Coordinates of C-alpha atoms and ligand atoms in Angstrom, one line a residue:
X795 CA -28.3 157.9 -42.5
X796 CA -30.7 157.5 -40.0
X797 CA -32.4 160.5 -40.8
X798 CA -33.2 158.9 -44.4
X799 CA -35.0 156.0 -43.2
X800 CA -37.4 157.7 -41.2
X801 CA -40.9 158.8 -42.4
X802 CA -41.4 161.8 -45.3
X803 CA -45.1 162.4 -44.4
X804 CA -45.1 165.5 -46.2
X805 CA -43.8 164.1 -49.6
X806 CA -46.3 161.2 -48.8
X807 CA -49.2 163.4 -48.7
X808 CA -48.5 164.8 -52.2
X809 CA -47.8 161.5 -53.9
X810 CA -51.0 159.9 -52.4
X811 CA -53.3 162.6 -54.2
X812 CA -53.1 160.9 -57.3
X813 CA -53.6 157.4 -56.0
X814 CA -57.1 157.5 -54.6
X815 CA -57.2 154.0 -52.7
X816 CA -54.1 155.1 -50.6
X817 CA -54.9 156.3 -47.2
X818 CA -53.5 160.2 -47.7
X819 CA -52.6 160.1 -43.6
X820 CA -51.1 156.9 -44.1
X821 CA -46.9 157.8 -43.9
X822 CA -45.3 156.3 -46.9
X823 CA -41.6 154.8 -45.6
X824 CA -38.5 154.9 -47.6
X825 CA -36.8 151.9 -48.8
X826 CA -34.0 151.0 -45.9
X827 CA -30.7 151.4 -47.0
X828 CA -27.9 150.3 -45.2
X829 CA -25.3 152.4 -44.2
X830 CA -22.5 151.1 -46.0
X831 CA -25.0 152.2 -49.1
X832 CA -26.2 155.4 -47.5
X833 CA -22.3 156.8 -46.5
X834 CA -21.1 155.4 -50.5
X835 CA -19.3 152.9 -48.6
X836 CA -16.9 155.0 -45.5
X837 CA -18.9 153.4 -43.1
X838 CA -20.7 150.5 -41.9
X839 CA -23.2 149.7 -39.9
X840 CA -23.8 150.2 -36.2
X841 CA -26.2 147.8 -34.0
X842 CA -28.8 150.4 -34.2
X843 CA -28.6 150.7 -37.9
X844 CA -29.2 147.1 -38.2
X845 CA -32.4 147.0 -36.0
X846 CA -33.5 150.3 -37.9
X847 CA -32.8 148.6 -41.4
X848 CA -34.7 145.4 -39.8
X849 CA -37.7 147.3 -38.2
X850 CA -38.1 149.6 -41.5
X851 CA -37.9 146.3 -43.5
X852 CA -41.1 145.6 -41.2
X853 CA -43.3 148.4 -41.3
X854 CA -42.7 148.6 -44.8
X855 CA -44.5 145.1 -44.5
X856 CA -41.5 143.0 -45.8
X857 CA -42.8 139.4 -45.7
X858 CA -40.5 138.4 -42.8
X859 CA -39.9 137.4 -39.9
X860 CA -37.4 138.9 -37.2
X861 CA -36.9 137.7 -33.9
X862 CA -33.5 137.1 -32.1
X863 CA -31.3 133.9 -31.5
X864 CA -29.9 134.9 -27.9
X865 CA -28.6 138.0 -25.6
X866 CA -25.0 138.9 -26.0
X867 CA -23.0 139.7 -22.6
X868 CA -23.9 143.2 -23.1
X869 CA -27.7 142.7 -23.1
X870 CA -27.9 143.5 -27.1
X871 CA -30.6 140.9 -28.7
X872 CA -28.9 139.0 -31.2
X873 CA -31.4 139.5 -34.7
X874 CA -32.1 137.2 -37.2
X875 CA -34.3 137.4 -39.9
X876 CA -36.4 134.7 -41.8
X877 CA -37.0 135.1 -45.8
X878 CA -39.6 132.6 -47.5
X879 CA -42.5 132.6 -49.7
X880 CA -44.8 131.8 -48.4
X881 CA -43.3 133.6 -44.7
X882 CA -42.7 130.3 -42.3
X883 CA -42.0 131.5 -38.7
X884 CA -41.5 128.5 -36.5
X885 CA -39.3 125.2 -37.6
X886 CA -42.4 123.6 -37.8
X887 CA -43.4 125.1 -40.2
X888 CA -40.4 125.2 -42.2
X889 CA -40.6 121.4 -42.6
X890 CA -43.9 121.3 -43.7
X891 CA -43.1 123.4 -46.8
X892 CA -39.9 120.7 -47.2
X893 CA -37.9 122.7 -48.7
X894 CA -34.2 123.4 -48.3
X895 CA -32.7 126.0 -45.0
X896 CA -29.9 128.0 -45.4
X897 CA -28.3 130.0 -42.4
X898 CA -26.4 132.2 -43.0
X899 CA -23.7 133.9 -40.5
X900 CA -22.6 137.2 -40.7
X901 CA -19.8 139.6 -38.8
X902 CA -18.8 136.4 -36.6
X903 CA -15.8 138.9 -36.5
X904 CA -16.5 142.2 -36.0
X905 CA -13.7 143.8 -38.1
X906 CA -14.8 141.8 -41.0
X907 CA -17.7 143.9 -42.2
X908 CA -18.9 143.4 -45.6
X909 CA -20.8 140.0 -44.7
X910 CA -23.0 142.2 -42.4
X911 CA -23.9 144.9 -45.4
X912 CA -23.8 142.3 -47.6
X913 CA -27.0 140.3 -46.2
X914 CA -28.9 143.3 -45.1
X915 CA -29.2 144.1 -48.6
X916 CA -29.8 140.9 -50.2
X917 CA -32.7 140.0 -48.0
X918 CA -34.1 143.4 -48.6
X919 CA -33.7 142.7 -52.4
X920 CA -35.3 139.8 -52.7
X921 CA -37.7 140.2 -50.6
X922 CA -38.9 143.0 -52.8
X923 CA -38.5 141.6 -56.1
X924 CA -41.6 140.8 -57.4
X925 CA -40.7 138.1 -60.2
X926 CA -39.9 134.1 -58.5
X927 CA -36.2 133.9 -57.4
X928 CA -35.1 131.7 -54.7
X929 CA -37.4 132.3 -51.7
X930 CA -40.0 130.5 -53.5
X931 CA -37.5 127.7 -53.5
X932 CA -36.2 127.7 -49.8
X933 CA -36.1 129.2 -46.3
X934 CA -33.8 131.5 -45.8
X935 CA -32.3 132.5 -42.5
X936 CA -30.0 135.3 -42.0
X937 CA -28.1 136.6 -38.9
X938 CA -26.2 140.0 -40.1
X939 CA -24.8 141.4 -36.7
X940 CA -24.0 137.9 -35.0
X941 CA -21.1 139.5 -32.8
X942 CA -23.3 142.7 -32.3
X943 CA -21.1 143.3 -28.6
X944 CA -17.9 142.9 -31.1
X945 CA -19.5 145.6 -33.8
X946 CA -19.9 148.3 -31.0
X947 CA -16.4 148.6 -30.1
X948 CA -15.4 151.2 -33.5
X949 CA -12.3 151.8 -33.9
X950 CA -10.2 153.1 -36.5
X951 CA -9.1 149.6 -39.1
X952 CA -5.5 150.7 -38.2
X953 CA -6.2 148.9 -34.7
X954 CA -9.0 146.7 -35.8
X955 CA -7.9 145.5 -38.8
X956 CA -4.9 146.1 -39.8
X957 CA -4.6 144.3 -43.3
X958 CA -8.0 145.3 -44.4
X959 CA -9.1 148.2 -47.2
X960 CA -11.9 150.2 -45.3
X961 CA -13.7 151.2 -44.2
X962 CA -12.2 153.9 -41.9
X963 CA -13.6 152.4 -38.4
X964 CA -14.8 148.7 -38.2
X965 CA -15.8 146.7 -34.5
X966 CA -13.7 144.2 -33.2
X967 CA -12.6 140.6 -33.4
X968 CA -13.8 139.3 -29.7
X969 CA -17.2 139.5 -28.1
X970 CA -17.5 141.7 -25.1
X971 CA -15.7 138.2 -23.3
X972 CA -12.5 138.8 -24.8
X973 CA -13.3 135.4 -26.8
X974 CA -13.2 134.4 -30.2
X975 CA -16.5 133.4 -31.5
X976 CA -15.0 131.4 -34.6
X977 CA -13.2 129.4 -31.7
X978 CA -16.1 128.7 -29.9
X979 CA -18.0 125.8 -31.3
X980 CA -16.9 123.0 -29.1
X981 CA -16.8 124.7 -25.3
X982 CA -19.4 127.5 -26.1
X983 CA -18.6 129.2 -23.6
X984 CA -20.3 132.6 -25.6
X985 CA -23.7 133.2 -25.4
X986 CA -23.5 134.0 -29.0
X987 CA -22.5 130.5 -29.7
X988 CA -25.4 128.9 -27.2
X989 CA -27.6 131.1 -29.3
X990 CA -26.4 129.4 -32.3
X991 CA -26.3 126.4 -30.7
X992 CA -29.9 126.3 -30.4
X993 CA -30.8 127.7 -33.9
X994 CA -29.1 124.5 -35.6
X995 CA -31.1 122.0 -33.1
X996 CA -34.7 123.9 -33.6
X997 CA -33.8 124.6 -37.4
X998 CA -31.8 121.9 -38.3
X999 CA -30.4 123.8 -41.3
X1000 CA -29.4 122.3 -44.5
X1001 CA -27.0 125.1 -45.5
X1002 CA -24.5 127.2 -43.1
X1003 CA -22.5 129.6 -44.6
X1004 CA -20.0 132.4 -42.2
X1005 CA -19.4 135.5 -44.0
X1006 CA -15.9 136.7 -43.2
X1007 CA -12.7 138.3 -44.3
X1008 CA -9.5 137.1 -45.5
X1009 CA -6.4 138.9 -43.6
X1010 CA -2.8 137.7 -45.2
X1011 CA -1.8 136.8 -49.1
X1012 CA -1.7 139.0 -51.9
X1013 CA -3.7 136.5 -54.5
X1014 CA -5.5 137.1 -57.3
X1015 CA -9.1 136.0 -55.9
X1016 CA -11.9 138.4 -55.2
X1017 CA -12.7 135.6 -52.5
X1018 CA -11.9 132.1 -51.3
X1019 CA -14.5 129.6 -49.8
X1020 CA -14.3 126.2 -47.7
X1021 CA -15.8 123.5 -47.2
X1022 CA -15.9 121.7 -43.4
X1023 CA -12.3 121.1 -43.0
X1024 CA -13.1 118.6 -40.3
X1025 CA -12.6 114.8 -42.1
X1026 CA -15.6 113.4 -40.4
X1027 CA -17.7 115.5 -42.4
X1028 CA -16.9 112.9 -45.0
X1029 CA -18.5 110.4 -43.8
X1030 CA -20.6 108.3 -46.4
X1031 CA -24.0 109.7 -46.1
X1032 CA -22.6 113.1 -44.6
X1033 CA -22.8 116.4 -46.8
X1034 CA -18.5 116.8 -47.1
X1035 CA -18.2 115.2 -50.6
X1036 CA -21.2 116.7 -52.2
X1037 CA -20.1 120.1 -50.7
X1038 CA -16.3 120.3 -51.7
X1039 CA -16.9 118.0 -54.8
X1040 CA -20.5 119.4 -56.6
X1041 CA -22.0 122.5 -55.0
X1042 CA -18.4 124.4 -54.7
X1043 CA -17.1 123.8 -58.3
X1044 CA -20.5 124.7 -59.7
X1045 CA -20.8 128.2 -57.3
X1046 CA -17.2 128.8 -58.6
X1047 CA -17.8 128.5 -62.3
X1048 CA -21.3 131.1 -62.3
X1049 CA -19.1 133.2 -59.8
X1050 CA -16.4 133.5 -63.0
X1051 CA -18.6 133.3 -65.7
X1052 CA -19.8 136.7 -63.4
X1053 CA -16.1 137.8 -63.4
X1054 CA -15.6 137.2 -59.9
X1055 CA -12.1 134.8 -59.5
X1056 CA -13.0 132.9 -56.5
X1057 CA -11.1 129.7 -55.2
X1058 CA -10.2 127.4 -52.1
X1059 CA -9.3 129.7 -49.0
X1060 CA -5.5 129.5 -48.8
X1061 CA -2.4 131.6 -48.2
X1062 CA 0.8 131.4 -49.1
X1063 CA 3.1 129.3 -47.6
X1064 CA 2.2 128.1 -44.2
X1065 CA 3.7 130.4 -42.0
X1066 CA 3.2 134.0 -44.6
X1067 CA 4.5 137.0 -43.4
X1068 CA 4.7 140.4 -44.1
X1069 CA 8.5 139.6 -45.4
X1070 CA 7.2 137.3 -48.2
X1071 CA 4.6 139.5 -49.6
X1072 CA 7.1 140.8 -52.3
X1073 CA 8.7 137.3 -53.2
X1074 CA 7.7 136.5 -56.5
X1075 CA 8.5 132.7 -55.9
X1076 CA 5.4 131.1 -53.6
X1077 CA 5.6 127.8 -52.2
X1078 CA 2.1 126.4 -52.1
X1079 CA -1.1 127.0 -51.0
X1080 CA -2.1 126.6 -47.7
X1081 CA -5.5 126.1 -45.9
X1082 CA -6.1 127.1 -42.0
X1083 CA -7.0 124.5 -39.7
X1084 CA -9.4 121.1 -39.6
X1085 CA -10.8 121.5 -35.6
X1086 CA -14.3 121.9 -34.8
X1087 CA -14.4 124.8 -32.9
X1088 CA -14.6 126.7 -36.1
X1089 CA -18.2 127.4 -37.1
X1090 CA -17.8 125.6 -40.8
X1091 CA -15.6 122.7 -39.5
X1092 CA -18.4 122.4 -36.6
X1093 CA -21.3 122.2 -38.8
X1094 CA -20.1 119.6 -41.2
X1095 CA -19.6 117.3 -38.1
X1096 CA -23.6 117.6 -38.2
X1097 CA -23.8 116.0 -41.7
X1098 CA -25.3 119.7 -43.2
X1099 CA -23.6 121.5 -45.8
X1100 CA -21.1 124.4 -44.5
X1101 CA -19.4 126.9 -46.6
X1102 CA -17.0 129.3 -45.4
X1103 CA -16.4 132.6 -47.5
X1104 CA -13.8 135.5 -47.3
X1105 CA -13.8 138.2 -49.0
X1106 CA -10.4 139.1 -50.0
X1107 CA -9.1 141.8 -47.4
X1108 CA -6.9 144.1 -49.9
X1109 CA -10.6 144.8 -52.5
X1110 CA -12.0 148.4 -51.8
X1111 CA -15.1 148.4 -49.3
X1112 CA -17.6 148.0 -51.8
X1113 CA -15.9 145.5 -54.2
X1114 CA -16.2 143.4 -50.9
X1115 CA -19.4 143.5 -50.4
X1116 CA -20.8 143.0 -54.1
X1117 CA -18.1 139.8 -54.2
X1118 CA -20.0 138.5 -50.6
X1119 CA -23.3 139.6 -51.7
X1120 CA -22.7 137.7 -55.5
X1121 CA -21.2 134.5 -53.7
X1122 CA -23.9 134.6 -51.3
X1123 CA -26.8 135.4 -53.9
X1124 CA -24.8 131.8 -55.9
X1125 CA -24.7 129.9 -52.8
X1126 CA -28.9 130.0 -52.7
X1127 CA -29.6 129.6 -56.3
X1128 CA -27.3 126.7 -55.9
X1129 CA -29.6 125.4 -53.2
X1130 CA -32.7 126.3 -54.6
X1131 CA -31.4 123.5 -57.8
X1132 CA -30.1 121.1 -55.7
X1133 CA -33.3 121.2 -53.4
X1134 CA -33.8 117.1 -53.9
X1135 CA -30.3 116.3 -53.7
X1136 CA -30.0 118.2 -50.4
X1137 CA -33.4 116.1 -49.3
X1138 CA -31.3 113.0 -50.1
X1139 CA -28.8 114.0 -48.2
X1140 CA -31.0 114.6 -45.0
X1141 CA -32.1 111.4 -45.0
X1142 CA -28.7 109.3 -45.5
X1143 CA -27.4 111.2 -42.7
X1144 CA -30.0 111.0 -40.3
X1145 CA -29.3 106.8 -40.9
X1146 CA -25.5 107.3 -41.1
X1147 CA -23.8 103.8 -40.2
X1148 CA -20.4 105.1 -40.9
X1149 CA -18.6 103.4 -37.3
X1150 CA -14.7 105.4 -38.2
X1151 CA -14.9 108.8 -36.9
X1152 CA -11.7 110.7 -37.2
X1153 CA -10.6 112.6 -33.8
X1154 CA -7.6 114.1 -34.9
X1155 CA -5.8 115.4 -38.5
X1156 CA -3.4 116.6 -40.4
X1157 CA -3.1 118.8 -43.4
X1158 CA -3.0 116.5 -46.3
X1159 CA 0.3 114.9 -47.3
X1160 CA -1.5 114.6 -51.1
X1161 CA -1.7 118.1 -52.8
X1162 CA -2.3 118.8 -56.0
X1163 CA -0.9 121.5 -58.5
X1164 CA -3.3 124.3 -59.3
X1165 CA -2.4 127.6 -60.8
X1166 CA -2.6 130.5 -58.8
X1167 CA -2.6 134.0 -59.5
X1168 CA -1.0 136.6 -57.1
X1169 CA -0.1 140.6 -57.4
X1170 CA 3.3 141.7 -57.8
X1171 CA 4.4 144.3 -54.9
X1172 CA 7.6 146.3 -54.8
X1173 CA 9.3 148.4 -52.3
X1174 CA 8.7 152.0 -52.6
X1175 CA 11.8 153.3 -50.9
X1176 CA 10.3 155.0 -48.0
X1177 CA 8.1 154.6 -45.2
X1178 CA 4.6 156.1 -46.6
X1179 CA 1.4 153.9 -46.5
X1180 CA 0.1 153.5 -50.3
X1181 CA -3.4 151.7 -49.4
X1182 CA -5.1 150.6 -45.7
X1183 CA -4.4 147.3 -44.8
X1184 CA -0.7 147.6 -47.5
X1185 CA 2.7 147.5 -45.0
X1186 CA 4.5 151.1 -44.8
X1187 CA 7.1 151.1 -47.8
X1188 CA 5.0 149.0 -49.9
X1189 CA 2.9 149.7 -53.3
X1190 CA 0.5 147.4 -54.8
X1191 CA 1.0 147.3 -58.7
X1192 CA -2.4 145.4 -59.9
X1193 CA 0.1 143.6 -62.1
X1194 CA -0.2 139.5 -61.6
X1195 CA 1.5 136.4 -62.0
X1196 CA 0.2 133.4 -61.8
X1197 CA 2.2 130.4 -60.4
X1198 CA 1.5 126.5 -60.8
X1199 CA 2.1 125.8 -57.0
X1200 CA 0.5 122.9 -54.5
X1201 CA -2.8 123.6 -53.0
X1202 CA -3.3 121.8 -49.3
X1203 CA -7.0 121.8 -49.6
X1204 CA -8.3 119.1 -47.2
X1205 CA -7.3 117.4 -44.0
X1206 CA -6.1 113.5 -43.4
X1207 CA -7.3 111.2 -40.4
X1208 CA -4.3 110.8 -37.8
X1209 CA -6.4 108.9 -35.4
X1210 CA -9.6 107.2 -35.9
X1211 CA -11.8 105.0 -33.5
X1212 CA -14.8 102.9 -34.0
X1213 CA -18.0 104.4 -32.6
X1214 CA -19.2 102.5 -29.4
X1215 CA -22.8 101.7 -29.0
X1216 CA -22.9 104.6 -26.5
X1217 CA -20.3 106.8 -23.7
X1218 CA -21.1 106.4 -19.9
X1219 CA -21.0 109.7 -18.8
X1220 CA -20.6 109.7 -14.8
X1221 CA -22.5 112.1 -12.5
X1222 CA -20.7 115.3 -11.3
X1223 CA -20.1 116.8 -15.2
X1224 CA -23.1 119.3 -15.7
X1225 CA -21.7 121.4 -17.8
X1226 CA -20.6 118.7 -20.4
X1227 CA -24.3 117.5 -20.3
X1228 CA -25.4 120.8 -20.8
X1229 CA -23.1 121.2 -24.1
X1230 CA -24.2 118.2 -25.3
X1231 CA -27.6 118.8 -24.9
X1232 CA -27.1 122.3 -26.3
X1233 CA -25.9 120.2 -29.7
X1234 CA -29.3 118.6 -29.6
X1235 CA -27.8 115.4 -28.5
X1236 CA -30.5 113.1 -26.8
X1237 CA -28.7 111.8 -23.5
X1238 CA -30.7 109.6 -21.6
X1239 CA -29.9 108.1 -17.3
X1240 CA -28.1 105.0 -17.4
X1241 CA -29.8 102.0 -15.7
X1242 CA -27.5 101.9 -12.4
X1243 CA -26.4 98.1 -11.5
X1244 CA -26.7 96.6 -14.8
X1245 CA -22.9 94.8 -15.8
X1246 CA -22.2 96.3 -19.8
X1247 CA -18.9 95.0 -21.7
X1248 CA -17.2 98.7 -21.9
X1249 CA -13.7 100.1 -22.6
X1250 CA -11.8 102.4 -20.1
X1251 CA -9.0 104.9 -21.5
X1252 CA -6.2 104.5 -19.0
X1253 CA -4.5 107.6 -18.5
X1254 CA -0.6 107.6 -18.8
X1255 CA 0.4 111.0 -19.5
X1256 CA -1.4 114.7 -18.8
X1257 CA 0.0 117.9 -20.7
X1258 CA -1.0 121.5 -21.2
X1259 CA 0.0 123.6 -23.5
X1260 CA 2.8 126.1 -22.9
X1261 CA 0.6 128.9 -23.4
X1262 CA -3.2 130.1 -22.4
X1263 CA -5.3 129.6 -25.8
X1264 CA -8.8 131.3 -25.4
X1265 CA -8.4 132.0 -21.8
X1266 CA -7.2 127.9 -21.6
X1267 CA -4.4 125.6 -21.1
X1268 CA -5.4 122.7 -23.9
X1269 CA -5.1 119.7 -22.2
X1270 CA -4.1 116.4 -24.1
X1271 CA -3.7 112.8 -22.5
X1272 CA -1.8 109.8 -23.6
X1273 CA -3.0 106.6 -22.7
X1274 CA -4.2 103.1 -23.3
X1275 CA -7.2 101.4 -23.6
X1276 CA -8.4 98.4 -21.5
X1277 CA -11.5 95.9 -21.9
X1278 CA -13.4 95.5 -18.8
X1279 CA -17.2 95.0 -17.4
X1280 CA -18.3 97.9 -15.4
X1281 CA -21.9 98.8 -13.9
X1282 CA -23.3 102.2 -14.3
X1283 CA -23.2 104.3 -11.2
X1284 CA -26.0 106.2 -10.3
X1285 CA -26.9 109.5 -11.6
X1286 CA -24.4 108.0 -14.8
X1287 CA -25.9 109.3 -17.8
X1288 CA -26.0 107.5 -21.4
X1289 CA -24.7 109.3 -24.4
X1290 CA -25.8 107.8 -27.5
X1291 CA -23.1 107.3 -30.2
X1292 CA -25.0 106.0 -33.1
X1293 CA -27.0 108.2 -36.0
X1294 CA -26.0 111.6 -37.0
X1295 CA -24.9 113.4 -33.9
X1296 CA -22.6 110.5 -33.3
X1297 CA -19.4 111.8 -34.9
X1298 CA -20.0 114.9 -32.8
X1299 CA -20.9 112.6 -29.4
X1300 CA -17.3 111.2 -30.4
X1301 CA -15.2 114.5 -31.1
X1302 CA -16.4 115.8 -27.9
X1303 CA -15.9 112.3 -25.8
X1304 CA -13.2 111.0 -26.6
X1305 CA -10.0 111.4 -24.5
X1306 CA -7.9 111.6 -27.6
X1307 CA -10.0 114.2 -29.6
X1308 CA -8.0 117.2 -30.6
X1309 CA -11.2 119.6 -30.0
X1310 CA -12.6 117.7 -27.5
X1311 CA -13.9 118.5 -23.8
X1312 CA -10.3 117.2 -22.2
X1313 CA -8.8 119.4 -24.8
X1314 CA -11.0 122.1 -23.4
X1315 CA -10.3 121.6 -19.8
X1316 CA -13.7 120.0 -19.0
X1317 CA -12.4 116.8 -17.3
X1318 CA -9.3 118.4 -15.3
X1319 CA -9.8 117.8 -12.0
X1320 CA -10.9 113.9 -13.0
X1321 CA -7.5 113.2 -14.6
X1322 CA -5.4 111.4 -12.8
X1323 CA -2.1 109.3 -14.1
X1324 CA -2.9 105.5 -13.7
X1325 CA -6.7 106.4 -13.8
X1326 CA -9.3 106.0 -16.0
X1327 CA -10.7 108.9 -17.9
X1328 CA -14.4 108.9 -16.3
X1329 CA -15.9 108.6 -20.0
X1330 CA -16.3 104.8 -20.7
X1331 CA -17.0 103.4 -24.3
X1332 CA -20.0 100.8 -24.0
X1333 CA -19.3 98.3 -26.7
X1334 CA -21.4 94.8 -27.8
Ligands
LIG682 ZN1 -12.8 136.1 -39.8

């Protein structure tokens, strides 16, 4: 594949005899392909393909801009690539042009390897299509290889993935840490996810979308989508109605009116095994989880628009990628329409006065009844495999019911609290300032010796779970609150809990939070039973 991307001087030389004002000693370069492409979909792409298919994209003189969002643990630079017309290169000058910016994520994990194709090719599309389409109507920003440590580590899908149809040898889930980037929002503990991290604060996008793949029910969707899950993305001024409510339905309809089913992520039943895949009588429809330290839940906590897509697992290679690449390719027209909506939206939640933030959910207790297809599979008798990814002694049949069952779509505050005006942070927590700073939250010192009315979180009860999550024991405390005076101490710092990154300040701060820095082992060693928790709520 390589081999194809590289100069054909030779043939250049003859084609350049007929062109006069082309330098005949000038190389002409091929069109990059990527390797999914070039191998008719048995492979995808290595690390190296992707800086090949980036650096061809270049000295073809693609109007881009690549650079990298961070260094993975193995020393690989992270690529992104910026698509506008005209090219911006610096935030800066993304603004001036005020026009919508859409991130999007790609091979978060590894295994899940259509997202990474997928992009390559779309930016490489457009950015060669002559005729207006949407770069004239936004900034896009596209990160294909963003677990590039996970993508290294081939192996054959029957270890990697082991519900997924090709191809033959994907990357893994992890990063080179053993961690789970889509887990990682909240500690970032990656340096993938401080990369990240720092993208949203200098970029600020408008969009995020994470490319991934689904791995569990046999349903009749080419792929399922998300919205935040998180309920503070609802917010009045935030992005979570307009997303799940507007921009989804409308992406779904075009994607149908394409012929590609897609719907809300779900699976059967909540806990959907390998056992039920024949039953012909489903339950419901279940959604995954509402927590933060997923990369969709997260950025919907910053007021943007998130989308998360899956491409549906059991769908050949290639019908994987032209369902990412199609949803994808919807997801910017979408933008590009909704460009002064999206403005709107910036600005309401940049003055957000919402005070609820909700700091831990449940699924909701209010489905409703949607039809949903799924494929009929029967036992074959034996123990032979009839597709990748299909259970030994189990045929597909491509025959399909569909089944009017609930759909569990959306999460329900369990616990609320009022913003304060701000969090007292004491001295001797670096590396919760440094997260929070990583957010782009502004902290500022805390005049030391000044009385403020505040509210301390007694601490009654400390639990960890039964078993190591992530390489960590969640921590959750049970307690009660108490009104009180206190005066900063020195070196306190002041965490502001008002505007935008508010709900955020809060999920991380409070001690109740279900994705929060106690969850995540932060505050540990200052627990102590008939203690405060050392984060104090500063209230008028
Ligand atoms: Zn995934």
């Amino acid at each position: 594949m390589r081999r194809s991307l590289v100069v054909a001087a030779g043939v250049a030389a003859t084609a350049a005899a007929c062109a006069p004002r082309i330098d005949p000693t000038r190389p002409v370069i091929a069109m990059p392909v990527t390797r999914a492409e070039a191998s008719g979909y048995t492979q995808t792409s290595t690390y190296g393909d992707v800086t090949t298919f980036l650096n061809t994209l270049r000295a073809r003189n693609a109007p881009v801009a690549i650079g990298s969002i961070g260094t993975t643990t193995e020393g690989r630079a992270i690529p992104y690539i910026i698509a506008s017309r005209p090219l911006v290169t610096t935030p800066e000058e993304a603004r001036r042009l005020g026009r919508p910016i859409v991130y999007v994520n790609a091979n978060i994990h590894a295994g899940e390897v259509e997202g990474k194709e997928a992009l390559l090719a779309l930016v490489r599309d457009l950015v060669y299509q002559r005729r207006a389409n949407v770069l004239d109507s936004l900034v896009l920003i596209a990160v294909p290889d963003y677990n590039a440590d996970g993508n290294e580590a081939f192996a054959p899908e029957s270890v990697n993935r082991t519900e997924q149809n090709g191809p033959e040898r994907v990357g893994q889930r992890p990063n080179a840490q053993g961690l789970d980037l889509n887990r990682d929002y909240m500690k970032a503990e990656a340096p993938e996810t401080r990369g990240a991290l720092a993208m949203f604060t200098a970029w600020d996008p408008d969009v995020y979308v994470d490319l991934h793949t689904t791995d569990g029910s046999y349903h009749g969707f080419a792929l399922t989508y998300a919205p935040s899950l998180a309920p503070p993305a609802y917010a009045p001024g935030f992005a979570g109605d307009f997303t799940r409510d507007t921009l989804l339905p409308e992406i779904r309809a075009r994607m149908g009116r394409r012929g590609i089913p897609v719907f809300d992520y779900g699976n059967f039943d909540s806990v959907y095994e390998e056992r039920d895949i024949t039953d012909t009588v489903k339950h419901g429809w279940y959604s995954y989880e509402h927590k933060p330290r997923y990369g969709t839940n997260y950025y919907g906590l910053r007021g943007r628009v998130s989308i998360l897509s899956e491409a549906y697992s059991h769908d050949p290679f290639r019908k994987r990628v032209a369902s990412t690449y199609a949803f994808v390719q919807e997801i910017l027209s979408a933008t590009a329409r909704h460009a002064a909506g999206l403005a709107a939206i910036r600005a309401s939640a940049d003055s957000v006065r919402d005070p609820e933030v909700a700091i831990r959910s449940r699924l909701t207790t209010h489905p409703f009844d949607a039809p949903i297809p799924f494929e009929i599979l029967v036992h074959t008798g034996d123990s032979t495999q009839t597709q990748p990814g299909v259970p030994r002694g189990v045929r597909r049949t491509g025959r399909f019911k569909t089944q009017v069952m609930p759909v569990y779509d959306r999460f329900e505050p369990t616990l609320s609290i009022q913003r304060p005006t701000a969090y007292l942070l004491p001295a001797g927590f670096p590396a919760v300032i440094d997260i929070l700073r990583r957010n782009g939250i502004a902290l500022t010192p805390a005049t030391a010796g000044t009385a403020q009315r505040a509210q301390l979180f007694v601490v009654d009860s400390v639990t960890h779970a039964a078993r190591p999550f992530q390489k960590h024991d969640e921590t959750r405390i049970v307690g009660h609150w108490r009104d009180t005076t206190i005066t900063a101490p020195a070196g306190a710092m002041l965490v502001p809990a008002d505007g935008r990154l508010g709900a955020l300040a809060a999920y991380f701060l409070e001690p109740e939070s279900d994705d929060g820095f106690v969850d995540w082992n932060f505050f540990d060693p200052a627990l102590t039973v008939g203690r405060p928790y050392p984060v104090a709520r500063l209230v008028r």
